Short mmCIF file of C-alpha atoms in Angstrom, two decimals:
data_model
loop_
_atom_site.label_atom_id
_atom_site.label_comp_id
_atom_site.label_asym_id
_atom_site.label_seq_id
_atom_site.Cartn_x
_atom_site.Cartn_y
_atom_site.Cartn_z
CA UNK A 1 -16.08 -9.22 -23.09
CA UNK A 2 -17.16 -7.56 -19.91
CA UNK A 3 -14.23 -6.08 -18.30
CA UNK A 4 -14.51 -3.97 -14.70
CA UNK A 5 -11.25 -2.04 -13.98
CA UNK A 6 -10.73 -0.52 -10.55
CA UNK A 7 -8.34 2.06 -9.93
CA UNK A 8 -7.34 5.23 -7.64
CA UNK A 9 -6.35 2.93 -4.47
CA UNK A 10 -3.40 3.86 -2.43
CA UNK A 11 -1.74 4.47 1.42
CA UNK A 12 -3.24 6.93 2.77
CA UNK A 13 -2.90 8.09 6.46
CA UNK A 14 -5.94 8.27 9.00
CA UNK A 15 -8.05 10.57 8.04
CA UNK A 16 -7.31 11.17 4.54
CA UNK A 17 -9.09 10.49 1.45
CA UNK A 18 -8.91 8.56 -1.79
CA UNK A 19 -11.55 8.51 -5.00
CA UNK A 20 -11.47 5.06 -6.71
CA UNK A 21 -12.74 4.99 -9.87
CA UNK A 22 -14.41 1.99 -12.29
CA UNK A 23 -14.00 1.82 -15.91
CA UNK A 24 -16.76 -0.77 -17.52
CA UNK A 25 -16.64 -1.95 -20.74
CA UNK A 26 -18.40 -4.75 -22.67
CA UNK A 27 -22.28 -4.32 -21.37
CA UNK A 28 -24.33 -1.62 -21.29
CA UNK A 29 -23.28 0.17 -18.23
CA UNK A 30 -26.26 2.72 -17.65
CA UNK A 31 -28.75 -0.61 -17.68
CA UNK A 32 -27.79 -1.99 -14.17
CA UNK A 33 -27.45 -1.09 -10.66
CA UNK A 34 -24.21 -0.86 -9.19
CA UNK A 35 -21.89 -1.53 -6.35
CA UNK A 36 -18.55 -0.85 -4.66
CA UNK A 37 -17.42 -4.02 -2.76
CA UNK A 38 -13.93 -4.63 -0.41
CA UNK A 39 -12.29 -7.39 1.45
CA UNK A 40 -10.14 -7.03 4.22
CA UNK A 41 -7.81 -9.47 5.00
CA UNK A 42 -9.41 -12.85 6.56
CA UNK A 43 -12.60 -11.98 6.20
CA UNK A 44 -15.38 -12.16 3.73
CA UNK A 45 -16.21 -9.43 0.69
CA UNK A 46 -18.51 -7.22 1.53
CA UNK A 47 -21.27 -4.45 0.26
CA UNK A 48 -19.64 -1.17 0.22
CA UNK A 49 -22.30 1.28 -1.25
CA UNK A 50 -24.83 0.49 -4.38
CA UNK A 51 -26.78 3.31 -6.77
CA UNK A 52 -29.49 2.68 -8.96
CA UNK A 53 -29.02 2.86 -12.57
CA UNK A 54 -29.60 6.51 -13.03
CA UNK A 55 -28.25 7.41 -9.49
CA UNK A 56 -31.39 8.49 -8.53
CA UNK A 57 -31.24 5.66 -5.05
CA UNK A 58 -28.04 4.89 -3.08
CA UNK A 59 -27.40 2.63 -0.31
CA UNK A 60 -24.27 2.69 1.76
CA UNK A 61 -23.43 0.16 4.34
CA UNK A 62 -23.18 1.61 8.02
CA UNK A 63 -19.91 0.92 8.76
CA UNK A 64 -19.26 4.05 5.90
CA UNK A 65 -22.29 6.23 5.88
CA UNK A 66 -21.79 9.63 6.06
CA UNK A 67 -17.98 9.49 5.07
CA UNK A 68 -18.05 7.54 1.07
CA UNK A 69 -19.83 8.86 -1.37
CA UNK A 70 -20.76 6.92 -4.37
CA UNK A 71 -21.60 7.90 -7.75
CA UNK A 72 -21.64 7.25 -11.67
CA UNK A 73 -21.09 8.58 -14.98
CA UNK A 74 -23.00 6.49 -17.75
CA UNK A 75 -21.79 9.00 -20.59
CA UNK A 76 -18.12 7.47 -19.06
CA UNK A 77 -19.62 3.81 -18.34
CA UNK A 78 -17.58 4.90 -15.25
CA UNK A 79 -18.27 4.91 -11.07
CA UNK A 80 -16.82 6.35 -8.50
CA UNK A 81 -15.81 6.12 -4.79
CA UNK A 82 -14.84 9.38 -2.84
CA UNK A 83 -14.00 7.87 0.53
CA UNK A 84 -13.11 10.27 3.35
CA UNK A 85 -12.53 10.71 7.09
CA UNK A 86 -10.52 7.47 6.33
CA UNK A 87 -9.84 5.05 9.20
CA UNK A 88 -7.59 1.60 9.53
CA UNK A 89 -10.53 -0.60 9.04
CA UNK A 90 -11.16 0.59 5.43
CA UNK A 91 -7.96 -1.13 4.70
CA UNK A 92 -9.31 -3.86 1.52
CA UNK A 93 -8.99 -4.62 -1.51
CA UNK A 94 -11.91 -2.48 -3.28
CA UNK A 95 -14.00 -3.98 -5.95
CA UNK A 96 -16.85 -2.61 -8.15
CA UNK A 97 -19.16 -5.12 -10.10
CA UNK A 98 -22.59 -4.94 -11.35
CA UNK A 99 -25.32 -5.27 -8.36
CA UNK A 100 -26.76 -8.68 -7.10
CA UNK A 101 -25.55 -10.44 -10.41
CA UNK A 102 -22.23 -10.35 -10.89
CA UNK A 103 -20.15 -10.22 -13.42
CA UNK A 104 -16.59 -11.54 -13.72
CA UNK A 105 -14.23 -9.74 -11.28
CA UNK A 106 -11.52 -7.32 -11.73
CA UNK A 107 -8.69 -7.38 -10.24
CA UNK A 108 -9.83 -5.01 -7.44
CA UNK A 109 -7.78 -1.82 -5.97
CA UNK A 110 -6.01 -1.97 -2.64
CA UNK A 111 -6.45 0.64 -0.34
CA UNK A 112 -4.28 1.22 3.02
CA UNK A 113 -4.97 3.54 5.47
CA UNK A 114 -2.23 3.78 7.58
CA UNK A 115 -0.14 6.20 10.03
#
């Protein structure tokens, strides 16, 4: 049973910074690429960041560059989101799910960035 578990979401103010995390279990977590995905209220879910299966190659979208930083722990089957410089328009629900083919869906991890 595949199960994706997001967690570390919060309100956070402007400018602050939150580090979600992804526990995997139920597939053989250091064989695929992964992503971090959101969804904002009315509007589609979209790419966050991906990295490769070893880490070695990581794409963020723009709208984040230079202020998320993605990364994994296979040992952990576990990935992570540090997400600073935090603005209002990060507010989503985050999800993290295997790249391209998905699996089922967690439940996802709201963040709110607020003042």
């Amino acid at each position: 049973q595949v199960q994706l578990v997001e967690s570390g979401g919060g309100l956070v103010q402007p400018g602050g910074s939150l580090r979600l995390s992804c526990a995997a279990s139920g597939f053989t977590f250091s064989s695929y690429a992964m992503s971090w995905y959101r969804q904002a209220p009315g509007k589609e879910r979209e790419l966050v960041a991906r990295i490769s299966r070893a880490g070695s190659i990581i794409n963020y979208a723009d709208s984040v560059k230079g202020r998320f930083t993605i990364s994994r722990d296979n040992a952990k089957n576990t990935m992570y989101l540090q997400m600073n410089s935090l603005k209002p328009e990060d507010t989503a629900v985050y999800y993290c799910n295997r790249d391209r083919s998905y699996f089922a869906w967690g439940q996802g991890t709201q963040v709110t960035v607020s003042s």
